[in-house]
PDB file of C-alpha atoms in Angstrom:
ATOM      1  CA  MET A   1      -6.606 -20.578   7.143  1.00  0.00           C
ATOM      2  CA  THR A   2      -9.622 -19.601   9.228  1.00  0.00           C
ATOM      3  CA  ASP A   3     -11.138 -22.311  11.403  1.00  0.00           C
ATOM      4  CA  PRO A   4     -14.781 -21.623  12.354  1.00  0.00           C
ATOM      5  CA  GLN A   5     -14.156 -23.386  15.664  1.00  0.00           C
ATOM      6  CA  ILE A   6     -11.535 -20.793  16.634  1.00  0.00           C
ATOM      7  CA  GLN A   7     -12.944 -17.439  17.680  1.00  0.00           C
ATOM      8  CA  LEU A   8      -9.681 -15.691  18.625  1.00  0.00           C
ATOM      9  CA  SER A   9      -6.033 -16.310  17.791  1.00  0.00           C
ATOM     10  CA  ILE A  10      -3.416 -14.562  19.926  1.00  0.00           C
ATOM     11  CA  ALA A  11      -0.236 -14.638  17.836  1.00  0.00           C
ATOM     12  CA  ALA A  12       3.241 -13.763  19.084  1.00  0.00           C
ATOM     13  CA  THR A  13       6.875 -14.204  18.113  1.00  0.00           C
ATOM     14  CA  VAL A  14       9.487 -15.676  20.442  1.00  0.00           C
ATOM     15  CA  TYR A  15      13.031 -14.312  20.400  1.00  0.00           C
ATOM     16  CA  CYS A  16      14.941 -13.971  23.678  1.00  0.00           C
ATOM     17  CA  THR A  17      11.595 -13.886  25.496  1.00  0.00           C
ATOM     18  CA  GLY A  18      11.427 -17.461  26.819  1.00  0.00           C
ATOM     19  CA  GLY A  19      11.421 -16.281  30.423  1.00  0.00           C
ATOM     20  CA  TYR A  20       8.205 -14.343  29.880  1.00  0.00           C
ATOM     21  CA  LEU A  21       6.165 -17.058  28.155  1.00  0.00           C
ATOM     22  CA  ALA A  22       4.543 -18.626  31.229  1.00  0.00           C
ATOM     23  CA  GLU A  23       3.156 -15.303  32.421  1.00  0.00           C
ATOM     24  CA  PHE A  24       2.422 -14.217  28.855  1.00  0.00           C
ATOM     25  CA  CYS A  25       0.234 -17.228  28.030  1.00  0.00           C
ATOM     26  CA  SER A  26      -1.579 -17.077  31.348  1.00  0.00           C
ATOM     27  CA  ARG A  27      -2.383 -13.395  30.919  1.00  0.00           C
ATOM     28  CA  CYS A  28      -3.429 -13.917  27.294  1.00  0.00           C
ATOM     29  CA  PHE A  29      -6.096 -16.478  28.194  1.00  0.00           C
ATOM     30  CA  SER A  30      -7.289 -14.345  31.109  1.00  0.00           C
ATOM     31  CA  ALA A  31      -7.473 -11.267  28.874  1.00  0.00           C
ATOM     32  CA  ALA A  32      -9.460 -13.216  26.264  1.00  0.00           C
ATOM     33  CA  CYS A  33     -12.018 -14.240  28.903  1.00  0.00           C
ATOM     34  CA  ALA A  34     -12.246 -10.670  30.199  1.00  0.00           C
ATOM     35  CA  ALA A  35     -12.838  -9.430  26.651  1.00  0.00           C
ATOM     36  CA  GLY A  36     -15.769 -11.831  26.212  1.00  0.00           C
ATOM     37  CA  TYR A  37     -14.180 -14.511  24.031  1.00  0.00           C
ATOM     38  CA  ASP A  38     -14.987 -18.182  24.503  1.00  0.00           C
ATOM     39  CA  PRO A  39     -11.960 -19.752  26.269  1.00  0.00           C
ATOM     40  CA  ASP A  40     -12.554 -23.046  24.470  1.00  0.00           C
ATOM     41  CA  ARG A  41     -12.393 -21.248  21.113  1.00  0.00           C
ATOM     42  CA  THR A  42      -9.231 -19.279  21.870  1.00  0.00           C
ATOM     43  CA  GLU A  43      -5.693 -20.244  20.863  1.00  0.00           C
ATOM     44  CA  VAL A  44      -2.210 -18.835  21.419  1.00  0.00           C
ATOM     45  CA  VAL A  45       0.218 -19.210  18.513  1.00  0.00           C
ATOM     46  CA  LEU A  46       3.914 -18.881  19.408  1.00  0.00           C
ATOM     47  CA  VAL A  47       6.388 -18.550  16.528  1.00  0.00           C
ATOM     48  CA  ASN A  48       9.943 -19.342  17.594  1.00  0.00           C
ATOM     49  CA  ASP A  49      12.171 -17.122  15.442  1.00  0.00           C
ATOM     50  CA  GLY A  50      15.391 -19.087  15.903  1.00  0.00           C
ATOM     51  CA  CYS A  51      15.719 -18.028  19.530  1.00  0.00           C
ATOM     52  CA  PRO A  52      19.382 -18.553  20.557  1.00  0.00           C
ATOM     53  CA  ARG A  53      18.469 -19.540  24.107  1.00  0.00           C
ATOM     54  CA  ASP A  54      15.693 -21.743  25.518  1.00  0.00           C
ATOM     55  CA  GLY A  55      12.774 -20.087  23.719  1.00  0.00           C
ATOM     56  CA  LEU A  56      11.555 -23.238  21.990  1.00  0.00           C
ATOM     57  CA  GLU A  57      11.778 -25.350  25.153  1.00  0.00           C
ATOM     58  CA  ARG A  58       9.833 -22.758  27.149  1.00  0.00           C
ATOM     59  CA  ALA A  59       7.195 -22.531  24.408  1.00  0.00           C
ATOM     60  CA  LEU A  60       6.817 -26.344  24.308  1.00  0.00           C
ATOM     61  CA  ALA A  61       6.495 -26.379  28.103  1.00  0.00           C
ATOM     62  CA  GLU A  62       3.524 -24.022  27.787  1.00  0.00           C
ATOM     63  CA  ARG A  63       2.033 -26.299  25.166  1.00  0.00           C
ATOM     64  CA  GLU A  64       2.356 -29.265  27.530  1.00  0.00           C
ATOM     65  CA  LYS A  65       0.430 -27.313  30.178  1.00  0.00           C
ATOM     66  CA  ASP A  66      -2.301 -26.098  27.813  1.00  0.00           C
ATOM     67  CA  ARG A  67      -3.173 -27.671  24.462  1.00  0.00           C
ATOM     68  CA  ARG A  68      -4.674 -24.404  23.294  1.00  0.00           C
ATOM     69  CA  VAL A  69      -1.085 -23.249  22.772  1.00  0.00           C
ATOM     70  CA  ARG A  70       0.369 -23.995  19.341  1.00  0.00           C
ATOM     71  CA  VAL A  71       4.096 -23.680  18.614  1.00  0.00           C
ATOM     72  CA  VAL A  72       5.664 -23.012  15.223  1.00  0.00           C
ATOM     73  CA  ASP A  73       9.438 -23.438  15.063  1.00  0.00           C
ATOM     74  CA  LEU A  74      11.293 -21.623  12.270  1.00  0.00           C
ATOM     75  CA  SER A  75      14.471 -23.242  10.934  1.00  0.00           C
ATOM     76  CA  ARG A  76      16.571 -20.204  11.904  1.00  0.00           C
ATOM     77  CA  ASN A  77      16.245 -16.544  12.781  1.00  0.00           C
ATOM     78  CA  PHE A  78      14.480 -14.758   9.916  1.00  0.00           C
ATOM     79  CA  GLY A  79      13.819 -11.451  11.677  1.00  0.00           C
ATOM     80  CA  HIS A  80      10.915  -9.962  13.585  1.00  0.00           C
ATOM     81  CA  HIS A  81       8.834  -8.847  10.605  1.00  0.00           C
ATOM     82  CA  LEU A  82       8.950 -12.176   8.756  1.00  0.00           C
ATOM     83  CA  ALA A  83       8.150 -13.964  12.015  1.00  0.00           C
ATOM     84  CA  MET A  84       5.094 -11.726  12.490  1.00  0.00           C
ATOM     85  CA  TYR A  85       4.024 -12.552   8.940  1.00  0.00           C
ATOM     86  CA  VAL A  86       4.276 -16.292   9.728  1.00  0.00           C
ATOM     87  CA  ALA A  87       2.315 -15.765  12.954  1.00  0.00           C
ATOM     88  CA  CYS A  88      -0.529 -14.262  10.924  1.00  0.00           C
ATOM     89  CA  GLU A  89      -0.318 -17.159   8.445  1.00  0.00           C
ATOM     90  CA  GLU A  90      -0.616 -19.707  11.240  1.00  0.00           C
ATOM     91  CA  ALA A  91      -3.482 -17.971  13.063  1.00  0.00           C
ATOM     92  CA  ARG A  92      -6.870 -19.612  12.437  1.00  0.00           C
ATOM     93  CA  GLY A  93      -9.242 -17.397  14.415  1.00  0.00           C
ATOM     94  CA  GLU A  94     -12.063 -15.137  13.283  1.00  0.00           C
ATOM     95  CA  ARG A  95     -10.014 -12.395  14.899  1.00  0.00           C
ATOM     96  CA  VAL A  96      -6.221 -12.268  15.252  1.00  0.00           C
ATOM     97  CA  PHE A  97      -4.544 -10.397  18.105  1.00  0.00           C
ATOM     98  CA  LEU A  98      -0.871  -9.904  17.191  1.00  0.00           C
ATOM     99  CA  ILE A  99       1.362  -8.912  20.102  1.00  0.00           C
ATOM    100  CA  ASP A 100       4.969  -9.143  21.269  1.00  0.00           C
ATOM    101  CA  SER A 101       5.626 -11.775  23.930  1.00  0.00           C
ATOM    102  CA  ASP A 102       8.057  -9.758  26.085  1.00  0.00           C
ATOM    103  CA  LEU A 103       5.176  -8.256  28.139  1.00  0.00           C
ATOM    104  CA  GLU A 104       6.130  -4.714  27.182  1.00  0.00           C
ATOM    105  CA  GLU A 105       2.835  -4.813  25.315  1.00  0.00           C
ATOM    106  CA  SER A 106       0.097  -5.804  27.708  1.00  0.00           C
ATOM    107  CA  PRO A 107      -2.232  -8.709  26.762  1.00  0.00           C
ATOM    108  CA  GLU A 108      -4.941  -6.825  28.667  1.00  0.00           C
ATOM    109  CA  TRP A 109      -5.070  -4.320  25.795  1.00  0.00           C
ATOM    110  CA  LEU A 110      -7.210  -6.930  24.033  1.00  0.00           C
ATOM    111  CA  GLU A 111     -10.320  -5.801  25.905  1.00  0.00           C
ATOM    112  CA  ASP A 112      -9.959  -2.158  24.779  1.00  0.00           C
ATOM    113  CA  PHE A 113      -9.077  -3.194  21.237  1.00  0.00           C
ATOM    114  CA  SER A 114     -12.097  -5.507  21.006  1.00  0.00           C
ATOM    115  CA  ARG A 115     -14.453  -2.870  22.332  1.00  0.00           C
ATOM    116  CA  LYS A 116     -13.124  -0.336  19.835  1.00  0.00           C
ATOM    117  CA  MET A 117     -13.449  -2.803  16.956  1.00  0.00           C
ATOM    118  CA  ASP A 118     -17.050  -3.548  17.926  1.00  0.00           C
ATOM    119  CA  ASP A 119     -17.934   0.149  18.314  1.00  0.00           C
ATOM    120  CA  THR A 120     -16.300   1.370  15.090  1.00  0.00           C
ATOM    121  CA  GLY A 121     -16.725  -1.654  12.827  1.00  0.00           C
ATOM    122  CA  ALA A 122     -13.052  -1.371  11.906  1.00  0.00           C
ATOM    123  CA  ASP A 123     -11.083  -4.266  10.449  1.00  0.00           C
ATOM    124  CA  VAL A 124      -7.930  -3.352  12.393  1.00  0.00           C
ATOM    125  CA  VAL A 125      -7.347  -1.710  15.762  1.00  0.00           C
ATOM    126  CA  TYR A 126      -3.659  -0.979  16.343  1.00  0.00           C
ATOM    127  CA  GLY A 127      -1.791   0.407  19.338  1.00  0.00           C
ATOM    128  CA  VAL A 128      -0.068   3.791  19.336  1.00  0.00           C
ATOM    129  CA  GLN A 129       2.155   4.878  22.207  1.00  0.00           C
ATOM    130  CA  GLU A 130       1.061   8.045  23.967  1.00  0.00           C
ATOM    131  CA  ARG A 131       4.753   8.696  24.576  1.00  0.00           C
ATOM    132  CA  ARG A 132       7.642   6.737  23.098  1.00  0.00           C
ATOM    133  CA  LYS A 133       9.429   4.651  25.722  1.00  0.00           C
ATOM    134  CA  GLY A 134      13.192   4.678  26.212  1.00  0.00           C
ATOM    135  CA  GLY A 135      15.874   7.302  26.519  1.00  0.00           C
ATOM    136  CA  PHE A 136      16.898  10.255  24.402  1.00  0.00           C
ATOM    137  CA  PHE A 137      18.511   8.218  21.625  1.00  0.00           C
ATOM    138  CA  GLU A 138      15.548   5.866  21.226  1.00  0.00           C
ATOM    139  CA  ALA A 139      13.087   8.763  21.148  1.00  0.00           C
ATOM    140  CA  VAL A 140      15.101  10.755  18.586  1.00  0.00           C
ATOM    141  CA  SER A 141      15.881   7.755  16.376  1.00  0.00           C
ATOM    142  CA  GLY A 142      12.219   6.689  16.414  1.00  0.00           C
ATOM    143  CA  GLU A 143      11.034  10.161  15.482  1.00  0.00           C
ATOM    144  CA  LEU A 144      13.635  10.358  12.698  1.00  0.00           C
ATOM    145  CA  PHE A 145      12.611   6.935  11.349  1.00  0.00           C
ATOM    146  CA  TYR A 146       8.907   7.769  11.059  1.00  0.00           C
ATOM    147  CA  THR A 147       9.610  11.216   9.614  1.00  0.00           C
ATOM    148  CA  LEU A 148      11.952   9.890   6.920  1.00  0.00           C
ATOM    149  CA  PHE A 149       9.696   6.951   6.094  1.00  0.00           C
ATOM    150  CA  ASN A 150       6.630   9.159   5.605  1.00  0.00           C
ATOM    151  CA  LEU A 151       8.704  11.643   3.595  1.00  0.00           C
ATOM    152  CA  LEU A 152      10.246   9.056   1.277  1.00  0.00           C
ATOM    153  CA  SER A 153       7.444   6.496   1.062  1.00  0.00           C
ATOM    154  CA  ASP A 154       4.129   6.393  -0.767  1.00  0.00           C
ATOM    155  CA  GLN A 155       2.603   4.751   2.330  1.00  0.00           C
ATOM    156  CA  GLN A 156       2.057   6.873   5.449  1.00  0.00           C
ATOM    157  CA  ILE A 157       2.288   5.138   8.818  1.00  0.00           C
ATOM    158  CA  THR A 158       1.274   6.463  12.214  1.00  0.00           C
ATOM    159  CA  LYS A 159       4.143   7.564  14.442  1.00  0.00           C
ATOM    160  CA  ASN A 160       4.959   5.472  17.521  1.00  0.00           C
ATOM    161  CA  MET A 161       2.931   2.511  16.272  1.00  0.00           C
ATOM    162  CA  VAL A 162       3.467  -0.726  18.220  1.00  0.00           C
ATOM    163  CA  THR A 163       3.220  -4.360  17.185  1.00  0.00           C
ATOM    164  CA  ALA A 164      -0.025  -5.037  19.071  1.00  0.00           C
ATOM    165  CA  ARG A 165      -3.084  -5.012  16.793  1.00  0.00           C
ATOM    166  CA  LEU A 166      -6.419  -6.775  16.575  1.00  0.00           C
ATOM    167  CA  MET A 167      -7.302  -7.809  13.018  1.00  0.00           C
ATOM    168  CA  SER A 168     -10.271  -9.411  11.340  1.00  0.00           C
ATOM    169  CA  ALA A 169      -9.785 -12.700   9.499  1.00  0.00           C
ATOM    170  CA  GLN A 170     -10.661 -11.014   6.211  1.00  0.00           C
ATOM    171  CA  PHE A 171      -7.973  -8.384   6.682  1.00  0.00           C
ATOM    172  CA  VAL A 172      -5.365 -11.006   7.536  1.00  0.00           C
ATOM    173  CA  ARG A 173      -6.354 -13.094   4.534  1.00  0.00           C
ATOM    174  CA  GLU A 174      -5.940 -10.158   2.143  1.00  0.00           C
ATOM    175  CA  MET A 175      -2.693  -8.970   3.747  1.00  0.00           C
ATOM    176  CA  LEU A 176      -1.145 -12.417   3.298  1.00  0.00           C
ATOM    177  CA  LYS A 177      -1.563 -12.069  -0.463  1.00  0.00           C
ATOM    178  CA  PHE A 178       1.519  -9.835  -0.364  1.00  0.00           C
ATOM    179  CA  GLN A 179       4.527 -12.085  -0.968  1.00  0.00           C
ATOM    180  CA  ASP A 180       7.417  -9.746  -0.161  1.00  0.00           C
ATOM    181  CA  ARG A 181      10.719 -11.533   0.483  1.00  0.00           C
ATOM    182  CA  GLU A 182      11.727  -8.876   3.030  1.00  0.00           C
ATOM    183  CA  PRO A 183       8.477  -7.423   4.326  1.00  0.00           C
ATOM    184  CA  PHE A 184       8.081  -4.340   6.470  1.00  0.00           C
ATOM    185  CA  PHE A 185       5.064  -5.519   8.430  1.00  0.00           C
ATOM    186  CA  PHE A 186       3.612  -2.105   9.288  1.00  0.00           C
ATOM    187  CA  GLY A 187       3.893  -1.111   5.634  1.00  0.00           C
ATOM    188  CA  LEU A 188       2.050  -4.288   4.621  1.00  0.00           C
ATOM    189  CA  CYS A 189      -0.780  -3.416   6.989  1.00  0.00           C
ATOM    190  CA  VAL A 190      -1.116   0.090   5.564  1.00  0.00           C
ATOM    191  CA  ALA A 191      -0.860  -1.151   1.967  1.00  0.00           C
ATOM    192  CA  THR A 192      -3.656  -3.691   2.555  1.00  0.00           C
ATOM    193  CA  GLY A 193      -6.146  -0.928   3.297  1.00  0.00           C
ATOM    194  CA  PHE A 194      -9.527  -1.521   4.959  1.00  0.00           C
ATOM    195  CA  ARG A 195     -10.626   0.589   7.905  1.00  0.00           C
ATOM    196  CA  GLN A 196      -7.922   0.855  10.549  1.00  0.00           C
ATOM    197  CA  VAL A 197      -8.249   2.855  13.770  1.00  0.00           C
ATOM    198  CA  PRO A 198      -5.645   3.629  16.461  1.00  0.00           C
ATOM    199  CA  CYS A 199      -5.929   2.966  20.177  1.00  0.00           C
ATOM    200  CA  THR A 200      -3.649   4.842  22.574  1.00  0.00           C
ATOM    201  CA  VAL A 201      -1.540   2.573  24.794  1.00  0.00           C
ATOM    202  CA  LYS A 202       1.317   2.858  27.261  1.00  0.00           C
ATOM    203  CA  LYS A 203       4.174   0.472  26.630  1.00  0.00           C
ATOM    204  CA  ALA A 204       6.207  -0.936  29.527  1.00  0.00           C
ATOM    205  CA  SER A 205       9.982  -1.441  29.677  1.00  0.00           C
ATOM    206  CA  SER A 206      10.453  -5.007  30.861  1.00  0.00           C
ATOM    207  CA  SER A 207      13.340  -6.218  28.701  1.00  0.00           C
ATOM    208  CA  PRO A 208      16.382  -4.844  26.853  1.00  0.00           C
ATOM    209  CA  THR A 209      15.745  -4.214  23.173  1.00  0.00           C
ATOM    210  CA  THR A 210      17.153  -6.658  20.612  1.00  0.00           C
ATOM    211  CA  TYR A 211      17.070  -3.944  17.947  1.00  0.00           C
ATOM    212  CA  THR A 212      20.650  -2.700  17.690  1.00  0.00           C
ATOM    213  CA  PHE A 213      21.523   0.500  15.838  1.00  0.00           C
ATOM    214  CA  ARG A 214      22.636  -1.589  12.846  1.00  0.00           C
ATOM    215  CA  LYS A 215      19.300  -3.447  12.783  1.00  0.00           C
ATOM    216  CA  LYS A 216      17.386  -0.169  13.031  1.00  0.00           C
ATOM    217  CA  MET A 217      19.331   1.278  10.088  1.00  0.00           C
ATOM    218  CA  ALA A 218      18.750  -1.897   8.029  1.00  0.00           C
ATOM    219  CA  LEU A 219      15.035  -1.780   8.855  1.00  0.00           C
ATOM    220  CA  ALA A 220      14.827   1.893   7.880  1.00  0.00           C
ATOM    221  CA  VAL A 221      16.491   1.302   4.499  1.00  0.00           C
ATOM    222  CA  ASN A 222      14.483  -1.859   3.790  1.00  0.00           C
ATOM    223  CA  SER A 223      11.158  -0.277   4.745  1.00  0.00           C
ATOM    224  CA  VAL A 224      11.649   2.698   2.414  1.00  0.00           C
ATOM    225  CA  VAL A 225      12.965   0.883  -0.675  1.00  0.00           C
ATOM    226  CA  SER A 226      10.337  -1.866  -0.306  1.00  0.00           C
ATOM    227  CA  TYR A 227       7.392   0.495  -0.598  1.00  0.00           C
ATOM    228  CA  SER A 228       8.494   3.509  -2.602  1.00  0.00           C
ATOM    229  CA  ALA A 229      10.552   4.668  -5.582  1.00  0.00           C
ATOM    230  CA  LYS A 230      10.656   8.239  -4.248  1.00  0.00           C
ATOM    231  CA  PRO A 231      14.393   8.095  -3.404  1.00  0.00           C
ATOM    232  CA  LEU A 232      15.127   7.493  -7.093  1.00  0.00           C
ATOM    233  CA  VAL A 233      12.835  10.379  -8.041  1.00  0.00           C
ATOM    234  CA  TYR A 234      14.501  12.707  -5.526  1.00  0.00           C
ATOM    235  CA  ILE A 235      17.935  11.712  -6.831  1.00  0.00           C
ATOM    236  CA  SER A 236      16.810  12.628 -10.340  1.00  0.00           C
ATOM    237  CA  TYR A 237      15.514  15.986  -9.158  1.00  0.00           C
ATOM    238  CA  PHE A 238      18.704  16.706  -7.242  1.00  0.00           C
ATOM    239  CA  GLY A 239      20.832  15.713 -10.238  1.00  0.00           C
ATOM    240  CA  LEU A 240      18.794  18.059 -12.434  1.00  0.00           C
ATOM    241  CA  ALA A 241      19.232  20.884  -9.922  1.00  0.00           C
ATOM    242  CA  VAL A 242      23.017  20.340  -9.781  1.00  0.00           C
ATOM    243  CA  THR A 243      23.160  20.358 -13.577  1.00  0.00           C
ATOM    244  CA  LEU A 244      21.249  23.639 -13.783  1.00  0.00           C
ATOM    245  CA  VAL A 245      23.466  25.268 -11.165  1.00  0.00           C
ATOM    246  CA  ALA A 246      26.576  24.057 -13.006  1.00  0.00           C
ATOM    247  CA  MET A 247      25.277  25.455 -16.304  1.00  0.00           C
ATOM    248  CA  LEU A 248      24.570  28.831 -14.705  1.00  0.00           C
ATOM    249  CA  TYR A 249      28.035  28.846 -13.148  1.00  0.00           C
ATOM    250  CA  VAL A 250      29.680  28.064 -16.509  1.00  0.00           C
ATOM    251  CA  ALA A 251      27.666  30.843 -18.180  1.00  0.00           C
ATOM    252  CA  TRP A 252      28.749  33.263 -15.450  1.00  0.00           C
ATOM    253  CA  ILE A 253      32.431  32.330 -15.915  1.00  0.00           C
ATOM    254  CA  LEU A 254      32.238  32.720 -19.699  1.00  0.00           C
ATOM    255  CA  GLY A 255      30.443  36.042 -19.366  1.00  0.00           C
ATOM    256  CA  ARG A 256      33.107  37.447 -17.045  1.00  0.00           C
ATOM    257  CA  GLN A 257      35.847  36.177 -19.321  1.00  0.00           C
ATOM    258  CA  LEU A 258      34.344  37.624 -22.524  1.00  0.00           C
ATOM    259  CA  LEU A 259      33.087  40.908 -21.132  1.00  0.00           C
ATOM    260  CA  TYR A 260      35.674  41.803 -18.494  1.00  0.00           C
ATOM    261  CA  ASN A 261      38.581  39.489 -19.310  1.00  0.00           C
ATOM    262  CA  VAL A 262      38.508  38.145 -15.724  1.00  0.00           C
ATOM    263  CA  ALA A 263      39.760  34.562 -15.399  1.00  0.00           C
ATOM    264  CA  PRO A 264      38.177  32.326 -12.721  1.00  0.00           C
ATOM    265  CA  THR A 265      40.270  31.716  -9.592  1.00  0.00           C
ATOM    266  CA  GLY A 266      39.979  29.438  -6.612  1.00  0.00           C
ATOM    267  CA  TRP A 267      41.545  25.994  -6.646  1.00  0.00           C
ATOM    268  CA  ALA A 268      39.887  25.117  -3.324  1.00  0.00           C
ATOM    269  CA  SER A 269      36.366  25.832  -4.586  1.00  0.00           C
ATOM    270  CA  SER A 270      36.985  23.686  -7.657  1.00  0.00           C
ATOM    271  CA  VAL A 271      38.169  20.751  -5.554  1.00  0.00           C
ATOM    272  CA  ALA A 272      35.211  21.147  -3.173  1.00  0.00           C
ATOM    273  CA  SER A 273      32.814  21.074  -6.126  1.00  0.00           C
ATOM    274  CA  VAL A 274      34.426  17.896  -7.471  1.00  0.00           C
ATOM    275  CA  TRP A 275      34.168  16.211  -4.065  1.00  0.00           C
ATOM    276  CA  LEU A 276      30.548  17.327  -3.690  1.00  0.00           C
ATOM    277  CA  VAL A 277      29.471  15.990  -7.067  1.00  0.00           C
ATOM    278  CA  GLY A 278      31.563  12.829  -6.633  1.00  0.00           C
ATOM    279  CA  GLY A 279      30.002  12.118  -3.251  1.00  0.00           C
ATOM    280  CA  PHE A 280      26.520  12.630  -4.650  1.00  0.00           C
ATOM    281  CA  ILE A 281      27.246  10.243  -7.534  1.00  0.00           C
ATOM    282  CA  LEU A 282      28.497   7.544  -5.152  1.00  0.00           C
ATOM    283  CA  MET A 283      25.456   7.976  -2.908  1.00  0.00           C
ATOM    284  CA  SER A 284      23.139   7.739  -5.906  1.00  0.00           C
ATOM    285  CA  LEU A 285      24.838   4.579  -7.123  1.00  0.00           C
ATOM    286  CA  GLY A 286      24.444   3.107  -3.641  1.00  0.00           C
ATOM    287  CA  VAL A 287      20.686   3.787  -3.583  1.00  0.00           C
ATOM    288  CA  ILE A 288      20.264   2.372  -7.081  1.00  0.00           C
ATOM    289  CA  GLY A 289      22.307  -0.664  -6.022  1.00  0.00           C
ATOM    290  CA  ILE A 290      19.920  -1.326  -3.129  1.00  0.00           C
ATOM    291  CA  TYR A 291      16.953  -1.327  -5.506  1.00  0.00           C
ATOM    292  CA  ILE A 292      18.803  -3.660  -7.867  1.00  0.00           C
ATOM    293  CA  SER A 293      19.594  -6.035  -4.997  1.00  0.00           C
ATOM    294  CA  LYS A 294      15.876  -6.099  -4.129  1.00  0.00           C
ATOM    295  CA  ILE A 295      15.054  -7.062  -7.713  1.00  0.00           C
ATOM    296  CA  TYR A 296      17.773  -9.731  -7.596  1.00  0.00           C
ATOM    297  CA  LYS A 297      16.325 -11.309  -4.440  1.00  0.00           C
ATOM    298  CA  GLU A 298      12.768 -11.236  -5.766  1.00  0.00           C
ATOM    299  CA  THR A 299      13.657 -12.858  -9.092  1.00  0.00           C
ATOM    300  CA  LYS A 300      15.370 -15.852  -7.438  1.00  0.00           C
ATOM    301  CA  HIS A 301      12.042 -16.900  -5.868  1.00  0.00           C
ATOM    302  CA  ARG A 302      13.682 -18.373  -2.811  1.00  0.00           C
ATOM    303  CA  PRO A 303      11.381 -19.063   0.152  1.00  0.00           C
ATOM    304  CA  SER A 304      11.278 -16.058   2.426  1.00  0.00           C
ATOM    305  CA  VAL A 305      10.930 -18.210   5.530  1.00  0.00           C
ATOM    306  CA  ILE A 306      11.187 -21.921   6.387  1.00  0.00           C
ATOM    307  CA  VAL A 307       9.120 -23.636   9.069  1.00  0.00           C
ATOM    308  CA  ALA A 308      11.064 -26.491  10.673  1.00  0.00           C
ATOM    309  CA  ARG A 309       8.165 -27.997  12.633  1.00  0.00           C
ATOM    310  CA  ARG A 310       4.691 -27.301  13.907  1.00  0.00           C
ATOM    311  CA  TYR A 311       3.654 -28.518  17.352  1.00  0.00           C
ATOM    312  CA  GLU A 312      -0.142 -28.748  17.376  1.00  0.00           C
TER     313      GLU A 312
END
């Protein structure tokens, strides 16, 4: 809920980033002053996403040093995207600057983002990497993710988008009306609409990624099935195409048999066809099963996230 006394909320999630919090908070307040925000009307909101190490203790230590720091402790690890959603819920400022707390995204970007928001009148200014950080695998997997998402989804997202974004209170308020149990945060932002403009940034490499290959695959599947039914449509089209090809093949076999008395041969080709169609059927059932599981989770109306305690 927006508080007219708060001009800027800097919101961040905490997961294996406790060692960066002292520098992060200090740089956030300095960046806010440099960007022209009133230091007495600026807050930093830290959402502890069930950090397995000393994340909560480090966050509370920053709160003890500066009462402008608020800490929200989740009951367990709910994942980066749900934690970002909670961070936006807890932010009370007229503008909300969402950023990762591992210092790979620089708090000093706030000045450029604010200037661009003022110049363009946009409701959101988001960061886009000029070149994706990391090695060959990270670059290829990132490119593949964005390509597949934009191909299979009704929502189009900008490639190499980062977490950091400056948002108006109105945008945040409307985005929070989405009540997805497993949100894909970037998809939520795009689905909310309003005017959104990119700002080119260069991301640092200060910490090892917590996104394993398994987590990346889960995020890719979740992001697509949460925002589009295109996979089901493509399966239908492919099934129709296979049926047409099979009908043509049967007609060709019957024609050869009736006209030239030539019986079909080739045990291997028959087995290959059975395996091909069988594999496609299993894959289709798997995709349909994922959609059904989404429906199952939504209908239970369980809370998507639980806040254990707020320190404010």
